[in-house]
């Protein structure tokens, strides 16, 4: 689907010219797409994409939907940001269309100074995301642990930077993350602002070294114990003004241990900026920092979607089997890259978890 502001089904000419699609979906940050077209030198698509690329604000919206087993899956809902044309032989040219998800639209205008009186952090985020409802953005905002609004007689929070910069700054302040989650219907997206949730039902297992049951093309693992870090927040005692150091662990209800043997932290990081926060605010920042440094086991590989039987979803759990006692078990899907050509649909992926040896006896087949 493609179109200015409101996308519509692509024409026959566009679909026939499309030769490959690549969509990268990370856990944090913007998703990106790359479309490759093979065009004749007189194709009207040259004019269409050149006009859209010359607009001051990216208005050419692109929605990519993959249908597998009769179920549509929205891969990305974004806007075009760049195009490249490479002249070829025999009157053919190759055009590459690149773009990011709808979060790039939130990063165009600096709105520093907008006041948010008596509004807690999560309410400010919801108010900002509500402005993008015409683009089909639905706020999915999880209240933070300390949703106490600031007293307007003491201070009035004001926006700093663009909408995207301010939302990301607020997310980092409380140990949260922000990303756009496309779907479930084409033309809609969830603007998720909340903690990384590493729990829930797992996707069918990625299987290696099991003969006919193997459903991945490659899968390799890495253990990096030096990544483990222990964050220490500093709380200022209100009467004596003395800093009180408090270590923060990396295990919580939304971040359960996926590995039974986590390594001992090799580093200690003092979060000095927490001295001016309340205990709840400092704990939020510490939990976010601990979560980002806890995943010492990582895996990367590729699979054929038709053999796997479904599309591997990012930001969810997936099982792994056949890799040995140390690396079997549940993992969190960090990044997925979709690679689609005519008659071919493959995915590259990266996984992570906090330690060796599985915490579950069996993973979904």
mmCIF file of C-alpha atoms in Angstrom:
data_model
loop_
_atom_site.group_PDB
_atom_site.id
_atom_site.type_symbol
_atom_site.label_atom_id
_atom_site.label_comp_id
_atom_site.label_asym_id
_atom_site.label_seq_id
_atom_site.Cartn_x
_atom_site.Cartn_y
_atom_site.Cartn_z
ATOM 1 C CA UNK A 1 0.000 0.000 0.000
ATOM 2 C CA UNK A 2 1.274 3.443 -0.892
ATOM 3 C CA UNK A 3 -0.042 6.994 -1.011
ATOM 4 C CA UNK A 4 0.169 10.517 0.442
ATOM 5 C CA UNK A 5 -0.966 10.451 4.111
ATOM 6 C CA UNK A 6 -3.582 7.715 3.542
ATOM 7 C CA UNK A 7 -2.107 4.684 1.745
ATOM 8 C CA UNK A 8 -4.096 2.710 -0.824
ATOM 9 C CA UNK A 9 -3.415 -0.573 -2.592
ATOM 10 C CA UNK A 10 -0.466 -0.302 -4.985
ATOM 11 C CA UNK A 11 -1.180 -0.470 -8.686
ATOM 12 C CA UNK A 12 -0.331 -3.397 -10.936
ATOM 13 C CA UNK A 13 2.559 -1.455 -12.488
ATOM 14 C CA UNK A 14 4.148 -0.858 -9.080
ATOM 15 C CA UNK A 15 3.863 -4.499 -8.005
ATOM 16 C CA UNK A 16 5.271 -5.775 -11.300
ATOM 17 C CA UNK A 17 8.275 -3.442 -11.030
ATOM 18 C CA UNK A 18 9.027 -4.491 -7.432
ATOM 19 C CA UNK A 19 11.883 -7.009 -7.285
ATOM 20 C CA UNK A 20 12.896 -7.179 -3.594
ATOM 21 C CA UNK A 21 11.817 -5.984 -0.146
ATOM 22 C CA UNK A 22 13.883 -5.674 3.023
ATOM 23 C CA UNK A 23 12.404 -4.612 6.368
ATOM 24 C CA UNK A 24 14.455 -4.346 9.571
ATOM 25 C CA UNK A 25 12.596 -4.284 12.901
ATOM 26 C CA UNK A 26 14.796 -3.687 15.997
ATOM 27 C CA UNK A 27 13.747 -3.856 19.641
ATOM 28 C CA UNK A 28 14.546 -0.182 20.218
ATOM 29 C CA UNK A 29 14.607 2.582 17.651
ATOM 30 C CA UNK A 30 12.929 3.054 14.293
ATOM 31 C CA UNK A 31 12.140 0.239 11.881
ATOM 32 C CA UNK A 32 13.348 0.717 8.305
ATOM 33 C CA UNK A 33 12.475 -0.580 4.846
ATOM 34 C CA UNK A 34 14.262 -0.814 1.502
ATOM 35 C CA UNK A 35 12.312 -1.463 -1.716
ATOM 36 C CA UNK A 36 14.022 -2.238 -5.009
ATOM 37 C CA UNK A 37 12.276 -1.673 -8.343
ATOM 38 C CA UNK A 38 13.346 -2.495 -11.874
ATOM 39 C CA UNK A 39 11.951 0.187 -14.179
ATOM 40 C CA UNK A 40 12.118 1.162 -17.783
ATOM 41 C CA UNK A 41 13.616 4.585 -18.426
ATOM 42 C CA UNK A 42 10.180 5.921 -19.383
ATOM 43 C CA UNK A 43 8.284 4.469 -16.447
ATOM 44 C CA UNK A 44 5.840 6.919 -14.764
ATOM 45 C CA UNK A 45 7.104 5.699 -11.373
ATOM 46 C CA UNK A 46 10.186 7.897 -11.807
ATOM 47 C CA UNK A 47 8.001 11.002 -11.708
ATOM 48 C CA UNK A 48 5.887 9.732 -8.805
ATOM 49 C CA UNK A 49 8.803 9.026 -6.472
ATOM 50 C CA UNK A 50 10.755 12.135 -7.494
ATOM 51 C CA UNK A 51 7.775 14.379 -6.681
ATOM 52 C CA UNK A 52 7.251 12.672 -3.335
ATOM 53 C CA UNK A 53 10.966 12.839 -2.521
ATOM 54 C CA UNK A 54 11.026 16.581 -3.178
ATOM 55 C CA UNK A 55 8.311 17.344 -0.623
ATOM 56 C CA UNK A 56 9.343 19.331 2.442
ATOM 57 C CA UNK A 57 7.761 16.791 4.797
ATOM 58 C CA UNK A 58 7.755 13.076 3.892
ATOM 59 C CA UNK A 59 4.141 12.432 2.877
ATOM 60 C CA UNK A 60 4.556 9.358 0.720
ATOM 61 C CA UNK A 61 3.390 6.661 3.076
ATOM 62 C CA UNK A 62 4.279 2.995 2.560
ATOM 63 C CA UNK A 63 2.579 0.035 4.251
ATOM 64 C CA UNK A 64 4.007 -3.443 3.638
ATOM 65 C CA UNK A 65 1.772 -6.441 4.350
ATOM 66 C CA UNK A 66 2.840 -10.093 4.043
ATOM 67 C CA UNK A 67 0.073 -12.710 3.901
ATOM 68 C CA UNK A 68 1.020 -16.193 5.094
ATOM 69 C CA UNK A 69 -1.456 -19.048 5.527
ATOM 70 C CA UNK A 70 -4.287 -16.611 4.837
ATOM 71 C CA UNK A 71 -3.275 -14.278 7.684
ATOM 72 C CA UNK A 72 -2.093 -10.732 6.835
ATOM 73 C CA UNK A 73 0.934 -9.503 8.808
ATOM 74 C CA UNK A 74 1.800 -5.798 8.702
ATOM 75 C CA UNK A 75 5.592 -5.640 8.472
ATOM 76 C CA UNK A 76 5.976 -1.854 8.591
ATOM 77 C CA UNK A 77 3.936 1.336 8.306
ATOM 78 C CA UNK A 78 6.238 4.199 7.403
ATOM 79 C CA UNK A 79 7.181 6.997 5.057
ATOM 80 C CA UNK A 80 9.699 7.310 2.264
ATOM 81 C CA UNK A 81 12.829 9.259 3.210
ATOM 82 C CA UNK A 82 15.278 8.562 0.383
ATOM 83 C CA UNK A 83 15.412 7.215 -3.145
ATOM 84 C CA UNK A 84 18.264 6.249 -5.459
ATOM 85 C CA UNK A 85 18.232 5.535 -9.194
ATOM 86 C CA UNK A 86 20.916 3.503 -10.968
ATOM 87 C CA UNK A 87 20.695 3.450 -14.788
ATOM 88 C CA UNK A 88 21.096 -0.005 -16.253
ATOM 89 C CA UNK A 89 21.465 -1.722 -19.575
ATOM 90 C CA UNK A 90 18.823 -2.373 -22.254
ATOM 91 C CA UNK A 91 16.639 0.544 -21.167
ATOM 92 C CA UNK A 92 16.240 -0.716 -17.586
ATOM 93 C CA UNK A 93 17.000 1.169 -14.380
ATOM 94 C CA UNK A 94 17.107 0.128 -10.732
ATOM 95 C CA UNK A 95 15.350 2.332 -8.201
ATOM 96 C CA UNK A 96 15.844 1.898 -4.439
ATOM 97 C CA UNK A 97 13.243 3.411 -2.100
ATOM 98 C CA UNK A 98 14.269 3.702 1.548
ATOM 99 C CA UNK A 99 12.224 4.828 4.527
ATOM 100 C CA UNK A 100 11.524 4.575 8.246
ATOM 101 C CA UNK A 101 8.443 3.935 10.334
ATOM 102 C CA UNK A 102 6.061 6.706 11.395
ATOM 103 C CA UNK A 103 8.312 7.788 14.264
ATOM 104 C CA UNK A 104 10.357 9.754 11.700
ATOM 105 C CA UNK A 105 7.356 12.085 11.229
ATOM 106 C CA UNK A 106 7.618 12.973 14.934
ATOM 107 C CA UNK A 107 11.188 14.205 14.496
ATOM 108 C CA UNK A 108 10.711 17.134 12.105
ATOM 109 C CA UNK A 109 9.618 20.111 14.197
ATOM 110 C CA UNK A 110 11.345 21.366 17.345
ATOM 111 C CA UNK A 111 8.567 22.108 19.835
ATOM 112 C CA UNK A 112 10.741 23.068 22.792
ATOM 113 C CA UNK A 113 8.947 25.087 25.435
ATOM 114 C CA UNK A 114 5.453 23.565 25.285
ATOM 115 C CA UNK A 115 4.255 23.379 28.919
ATOM 116 C CA UNK A 116 2.658 20.317 30.521
ATOM 117 C CA UNK A 117 1.368 21.624 33.890
ATOM 118 C CA UNK A 118 0.452 19.051 36.563
ATOM 119 C CA UNK A 119 0.887 16.175 34.108
ATOM 120 C CA UNK A 120 2.812 13.019 35.068
ATOM 121 C CA UNK A 121 5.270 11.600 32.572
ATOM 122 C CA UNK A 122 3.011 8.977 30.992
ATOM 123 C CA UNK A 123 0.218 11.537 30.492
ATOM 124 C CA UNK A 124 2.609 13.810 28.613
ATOM 125 C CA UNK A 125 3.566 10.936 26.331
ATOM 126 C CA UNK A 126 -0.083 10.077 25.641
ATOM 127 C CA UNK A 127 -0.864 13.718 24.833
ATOM 128 C CA UNK A 128 2.019 13.897 22.347
ATOM 129 C CA UNK A 129 1.075 10.648 20.596
ATOM 130 C CA UNK A 130 -2.580 11.749 20.325
ATOM 131 C CA UNK A 131 -1.512 14.385 17.782
ATOM 132 C CA UNK A 132 -0.668 11.630 15.305
ATOM 133 C CA UNK A 133 -4.097 9.983 15.302
ATOM 134 C CA UNK A 134 -4.721 11.141 11.685
ATOM 135 C CA UNK A 135 -1.873 8.810 10.673
ATOM 136 C CA UNK A 136 -3.508 5.896 12.484
ATOM 137 C CA UNK A 137 -1.194 6.019 15.517
ATOM 138 C CA UNK A 138 -2.829 4.543 18.632
ATOM 139 C CA UNK A 139 -1.080 5.374 21.941
ATOM 140 C CA UNK A 140 -0.134 2.320 24.019
ATOM 141 C CA UNK A 141 1.310 3.970 27.113
ATOM 142 C CA UNK A 142 2.188 2.042 30.294
ATOM 143 C CA UNK A 143 2.192 4.231 33.440
ATOM 144 C CA UNK A 144 5.543 4.370 35.184
ATOM 145 C CA UNK A 145 6.083 3.330 38.797
ATOM 146 C CA UNK A 146 5.862 6.891 40.102
ATOM 147 C CA UNK A 147 2.915 8.522 38.292
ATOM 148 C CA UNK A 148 2.758 11.486 40.676
ATOM 149 C CA UNK A 149 2.120 14.768 38.808
ATOM 150 C CA UNK A 150 4.542 17.613 39.576
ATOM 151 C CA UNK A 151 3.163 20.465 41.646
ATOM 152 C CA UNK A 152 2.644 23.382 39.220
ATOM 153 C CA UNK A 153 3.492 25.787 42.049
ATOM 154 C CA UNK A 154 6.984 24.264 42.190
ATOM 155 C CA UNK A 155 7.713 23.558 38.526
ATOM 156 C CA UNK A 156 5.990 23.114 35.165
ATOM 157 C CA UNK A 157 7.590 20.526 32.855
ATOM 158 C CA UNK A 158 8.319 21.823 29.356
ATOM 159 C CA UNK A 159 9.098 19.928 26.209
ATOM 160 C CA UNK A 160 12.693 19.722 25.055
ATOM 161 C CA UNK A 161 13.324 19.113 21.344
ATOM 162 C CA UNK A 162 11.044 17.361 18.884
ATOM 163 C CA UNK A 163 8.200 15.058 19.902
ATOM 164 C CA UNK A 164 10.347 11.989 19.248
ATOM 165 C CA UNK A 165 13.347 13.353 21.150
ATOM 166 C CA UNK A 166 11.224 14.297 24.144
ATOM 167 C CA UNK A 167 9.405 10.949 24.275
ATOM 168 C CA UNK A 168 12.703 9.064 24.069
ATOM 169 C CA UNK A 169 14.201 11.269 26.781
ATOM 170 C CA UNK A 170 11.247 10.549 29.093
ATOM 171 C CA UNK A 171 11.535 6.828 28.325
ATOM 172 C CA UNK A 172 15.224 6.774 29.233
ATOM 173 C CA UNK A 173 14.513 8.738 32.395
ATOM 174 C CA UNK A 174 12.236 5.987 33.772
ATOM 175 C CA UNK A 175 13.955 2.975 32.178
ATOM 176 C CA UNK A 176 11.332 2.520 29.447
ATOM 177 C CA UNK A 177 11.519 2.239 25.661
ATOM 178 C CA UNK A 178 9.550 3.680 22.757
ATOM 179 C CA UNK A 179 8.827 2.188 19.350
ATOM 180 C CA UNK A 180 6.142 1.966 16.672
ATOM 181 C CA UNK A 181 4.353 -1.368 16.415
ATOM 182 C CA UNK A 182 2.544 -1.680 13.034
ATOM 183 C CA UNK A 183 -0.880 -3.277 12.721
ATOM 184 C CA UNK A 184 -2.877 -5.251 13.472
ATOM 185 C CA UNK A 185 -4.727 -3.717 10.519
ATOM 186 C CA UNK A 186 -3.015 -1.922 7.629
ATOM 187 C CA UNK A 187 -2.972 1.824 8.202
ATOM 188 C CA UNK A 188 -2.817 1.626 12.003
ATOM 189 C CA UNK A 189 0.148 1.499 14.387
ATOM 190 C CA UNK A 190 0.598 1.351 18.129
ATOM 191 C CA UNK A 191 2.940 3.914 19.643
ATOM 192 C CA UNK A 192 4.320 1.799 22.497
ATOM 193 C CA UNK A 193 5.888 3.581 25.464
ATOM 194 C CA UNK A 194 6.681 1.254 28.337
ATOM 195 C CA UNK A 195 9.065 -1.378 29.674
ATOM 196 C CA UNK A 196 10.592 -4.130 27.581
ATOM 197 C CA UNK A 197 8.325 -7.106 28.272
ATOM 198 C CA UNK A 198 10.268 -10.351 28.182
ATOM 199 C CA UNK A 199 7.464 -12.658 29.211
ATOM 200 C CA UNK A 200 4.375 -14.184 27.632
ATOM 201 C CA UNK A 201 3.694 -17.103 25.255
ATOM 202 C CA UNK A 202 6.678 -18.255 23.213
ATOM 203 C CA UNK A 203 6.751 -18.674 19.448
ATOM 204 C CA UNK A 204 7.428 -22.151 17.985
ATOM 205 C CA UNK A 205 11.007 -23.294 18.520
ATOM 206 C CA UNK A 206 13.881 -22.573 16.187
ATOM 207 C CA UNK A 207 15.375 -26.016 15.632
ATOM 208 C CA UNK A 208 18.925 -26.876 14.585
ATOM 209 C CA UNK A 209 20.921 -30.121 14.253
ATOM 210 C CA UNK A 210 17.769 -32.279 14.301
ATOM 211 C CA UNK A 211 17.723 -33.631 10.721
ATOM 212 C CA UNK A 212 14.225 -33.333 9.218
ATOM 213 C CA UNK A 213 13.014 -31.187 12.124
ATOM 214 C CA UNK A 214 15.616 -28.471 11.475
ATOM 215 C CA UNK A 215 13.856 -25.264 10.429
ATOM 216 C CA UNK A 216 16.721 -22.720 10.423
ATOM 217 C CA UNK A 217 19.398 -22.217 7.794
ATOM 218 C CA UNK A 218 22.021 -21.006 10.276
ATOM 219 C CA UNK A 219 22.256 -20.374 13.998
ATOM 220 C CA UNK A 220 25.281 -19.319 16.062
ATOM 221 C CA UNK A 221 25.703 -18.283 19.706
ATOM 222 C CA UNK A 222 27.907 -15.914 21.683
ATOM 223 C CA UNK A 223 28.503 -15.575 25.426
ATOM 224 C CA UNK A 224 29.899 -12.220 26.586
ATOM 225 C CA UNK A 225 30.241 -12.130 30.372
ATOM 226 C CA UNK A 226 31.930 -8.703 30.280
ATOM 227 C CA UNK A 227 28.643 -7.100 29.256
ATOM 228 C CA UNK A 228 27.086 -7.794 32.664
ATOM 229 C CA UNK A 229 26.959 -4.654 34.811
ATOM 230 C CA UNK A 230 25.552 -3.797 38.235
ATOM 231 C CA UNK A 231 23.915 -0.350 38.318
ATOM 232 C CA UNK A 232 23.974 1.514 41.621
ATOM 233 C CA UNK A 233 21.549 4.380 42.124
ATOM 234 C CA UNK A 234 22.338 7.201 44.522
ATOM 235 C CA UNK A 235 19.534 8.431 46.788
ATOM 236 C CA UNK A 236 20.071 11.677 48.662
ATOM 237 C CA UNK A 237 18.991 11.603 52.303
ATOM 238 C CA UNK A 238 16.761 14.706 52.680
ATOM 239 C CA UNK A 239 18.085 15.888 56.068
ATOM 240 C CA UNK A 240 21.817 15.186 56.002
ATOM 241 C CA UNK A 241 22.066 15.388 52.180
ATOM 242 C CA UNK A 242 24.280 12.295 52.202
ATOM 243 C CA UNK A 243 24.112 10.013 49.136
ATOM 244 C CA UNK A 244 22.919 6.461 49.828
ATOM 245 C CA UNK A 245 24.077 3.882 47.227
ATOM 246 C CA UNK A 246 21.513 1.175 46.374
ATOM 247 C CA UNK A 247 22.376 -1.686 43.969
ATOM 248 C CA UNK A 248 19.639 -2.631 41.497
ATOM 249 C CA UNK A 249 19.159 -6.167 40.183
ATOM 250 C CA UNK A 250 18.105 -7.045 36.644
ATOM 251 C CA UNK A 251 15.199 -9.404 37.481
ATOM 252 C CA UNK A 252 11.626 -8.167 37.616
ATOM 253 C CA UNK A 253 8.081 -9.341 36.864
ATOM 254 C CA UNK A 254 8.399 -8.191 33.221
ATOM 255 C CA UNK A 255 12.027 -9.316 32.903
ATOM 256 C CA UNK A 256 12.194 -12.847 34.351
ATOM 257 C CA UNK A 257 15.419 -14.841 34.060
ATOM 258 C CA UNK A 258 15.524 -16.856 30.835
ATOM 259 C CA UNK A 259 18.884 -18.429 31.726
ATOM 260 C CA UNK A 260 19.432 -20.430 34.908
ATOM 261 C CA UNK A 261 23.128 -19.467 35.315
ATOM 262 C CA UNK A 262 23.707 -15.714 34.901
ATOM 263 C CA UNK A 263 27.296 -14.461 35.217
ATOM 264 C CA UNK A 264 28.593 -12.322 38.049
ATOM 265 C CA UNK A 265 28.692 -8.604 37.106
ATOM 266 C CA UNK A 266 32.180 -7.499 36.052
ATOM 267 C CA UNK A 267 31.423 -3.783 36.189
ATOM 268 C CA UNK A 268 29.709 -1.337 38.512
ATOM 269 C CA UNK A 269 28.019 1.785 37.145
ATOM 270 C CA UNK A 270 27.036 4.681 39.398
ATOM 271 C CA UNK A 271 23.909 6.484 38.199
ATOM 272 C CA UNK A 272 24.748 9.889 39.645
ATOM 273 C CA UNK A 273 21.795 11.611 37.978
ATOM 274 C CA UNK A 274 19.417 9.725 40.299
ATOM 275 C CA UNK A 275 20.521 11.759 43.343
ATOM 276 C CA UNK A 276 17.838 14.362 42.615
ATOM 277 C CA UNK A 277 15.088 11.780 42.056
ATOM 278 C CA UNK A 278 12.710 10.100 44.450
ATOM 279 C CA UNK A 279 13.370 6.479 45.350
ATOM 280 C CA UNK A 280 10.693 5.214 42.910
ATOM 281 C CA UNK A 281 12.107 7.306 40.042
ATOM 282 C CA UNK A 282 15.658 6.164 40.806
ATOM 283 C CA UNK A 283 14.548 2.522 40.934
ATOM 284 C CA UNK A 284 12.922 2.886 37.500
ATOM 285 C CA UNK A 285 16.111 4.290 36.002
ATOM 286 C CA UNK A 286 18.184 1.549 37.659
ATOM 287 C CA UNK A 287 15.925 -1.281 36.452
ATOM 288 C CA UNK A 288 16.096 0.036 32.884
ATOM 289 C CA UNK A 289 19.897 0.254 32.991
ATOM 290 C CA UNK A 290 20.173 -3.242 34.501
ATOM 291 C CA UNK A 291 17.855 -4.720 31.860
ATOM 292 C CA UNK A 292 19.929 -3.288 28.996
ATOM 293 C CA UNK A 293 23.162 -4.851 30.283
ATOM 294 C CA UNK A 294 21.830 -8.206 31.488
ATOM 295 C CA UNK A 295 21.649 -10.097 28.187
ATOM 296 C CA UNK A 296 25.068 -11.748 27.994
ATOM 297 C CA UNK A 297 23.999 -14.609 25.702
ATOM 298 C CA UNK A 298 23.170 -13.687 22.117
ATOM 299 C CA UNK A 299 22.324 -15.702 19.032
ATOM 300 C CA UNK A 300 22.067 -14.829 15.353
ATOM 301 C CA UNK A 301 20.874 -16.774 12.364
ATOM 302 C CA UNK A 302 18.548 -16.989 9.388
ATOM 303 C CA UNK A 303 15.516 -19.026 8.406
ATOM 304 C CA UNK A 304 13.195 -19.716 5.492
ATOM 305 C CA UNK A 305 9.692 -18.608 6.477
ATOM 306 C CA UNK A 306 8.000 -21.327 4.413
ATOM 307 C CA UNK A 307 9.943 -24.030 6.241
ATOM 308 C CA UNK A 308 9.465 -22.409 9.648
ATOM 309 C CA UNK A 309 5.736 -22.211 8.922
ATOM 310 C CA UNK A 310 5.128 -18.708 10.228
ATOM 311 C CA UNK A 311 6.669 -15.246 10.399
ATOM 312 C CA UNK A 312 9.069 -14.827 13.322
ATOM 313 C CA UNK A 313 7.889 -11.816 15.337
ATOM 314 C CA UNK A 314 10.329 -9.400 17.047
ATOM 315 C CA UNK A 315 10.016 -8.247 20.672
ATOM 316 C CA UNK A 316 8.604 -11.625 21.726
ATOM 317 C CA UNK A 317 9.930 -14.890 23.141
ATOM 318 C CA UNK A 318 10.934 -17.854 21.003
ATOM 319 C CA UNK A 319 12.218 -21.305 21.860
ATOM 320 C CA UNK A 320 15.515 -22.824 20.679
ATOM 321 C CA UNK A 321 16.282 -26.551 20.620
ATOM 322 C CA UNK A 322 19.054 -28.725 19.258
ATOM 323 C CA UNK A 323 21.817 -26.258 20.234
ATOM 324 C CA UNK A 324 23.030 -28.124 23.324
ATOM 325 C CA UNK A 325 22.301 -28.009 27.037
ATOM 326 C CA UNK A 326 23.914 -24.598 27.561
ATOM 327 C CA UNK A 327 22.028 -22.754 24.809
ATOM 328 C CA UNK A 328 18.639 -24.500 24.491
ATOM 329 C CA UNK A 329 15.592 -22.779 25.979
ATOM 330 C CA UNK A 330 13.742 -19.494 25.643
ATOM 331 C CA UNK A 331 15.164 -16.321 24.092
ATOM 332 C CA UNK A 332 13.968 -12.785 23.495
ATOM 333 C CA UNK A 333 13.822 -11.797 19.802
ATOM 334 C CA UNK A 334 15.874 -8.596 19.556
ATOM 335 C CA UNK A 335 15.908 -7.902 15.809
ATOM 336 C CA UNK A 336 14.252 -9.363 12.728
ATOM 337 C CA UNK A 337 15.107 -8.515 9.108
ATOM 338 C CA UNK A 338 12.596 -9.592 6.459
ATOM 339 C CA UNK A 339 14.065 -10.365 3.003
ATOM 340 C CA UNK A 340 11.455 -10.954 0.330
ATOM 341 C CA UNK A 341 11.908 -11.731 -3.368
ATOM 342 C CA UNK A 342 9.695 -13.442 -5.884
ATOM 343 C CA UNK A 343 9.232 -17.017 -4.682
ATOM 344 C CA UNK A 344 11.402 -16.455 -1.596
ATOM 345 C CA UNK A 345 10.808 -15.179 1.944
ATOM 346 C CA UNK A 346 13.681 -15.339 4.434
ATOM 347 C CA UNK A 347 14.431 -13.726 7.773
ATOM 348 C CA UNK A 348 17.629 -12.842 9.608
ATOM 349 C CA UNK A 349 17.290 -12.587 13.379
ATOM 350 C CA UNK A 350 19.151 -11.902 16.607
ATOM 351 C CA UNK A 351 18.167 -13.325 19.993
ATOM 352 C CA UNK A 352 19.277 -12.647 23.573
ATOM 353 C CA UNK A 353 18.887 -13.811 27.155
ATOM 354 C CA UNK A 354 20.563 -13.280 30.505
ATOM 355 C CA UNK A 355 22.435 -16.544 31.119
ATOM 356 C CA UNK A 356 23.294 -20.119 30.195
ATOM 357 C CA UNK A 357 21.142 -23.252 30.636
ATOM 358 C CA UNK A 358 17.390 -23.147 30.121
ATOM 359 C CA UNK A 359 14.957 -22.329 32.913
ATOM 360 C CA UNK A 360 12.227 -24.444 31.285
ATOM 361 C CA UNK A 361 12.229 -28.163 30.606
ATOM 362 C CA UNK A 362 10.473 -27.940 27.238
ATOM 363 C CA UNK A 363 9.903 -25.295 24.570
ATOM 364 C CA UNK A 364 6.955 -25.110 22.122
ATOM 365 C CA UNK A 365 7.652 -27.245 19.046
#
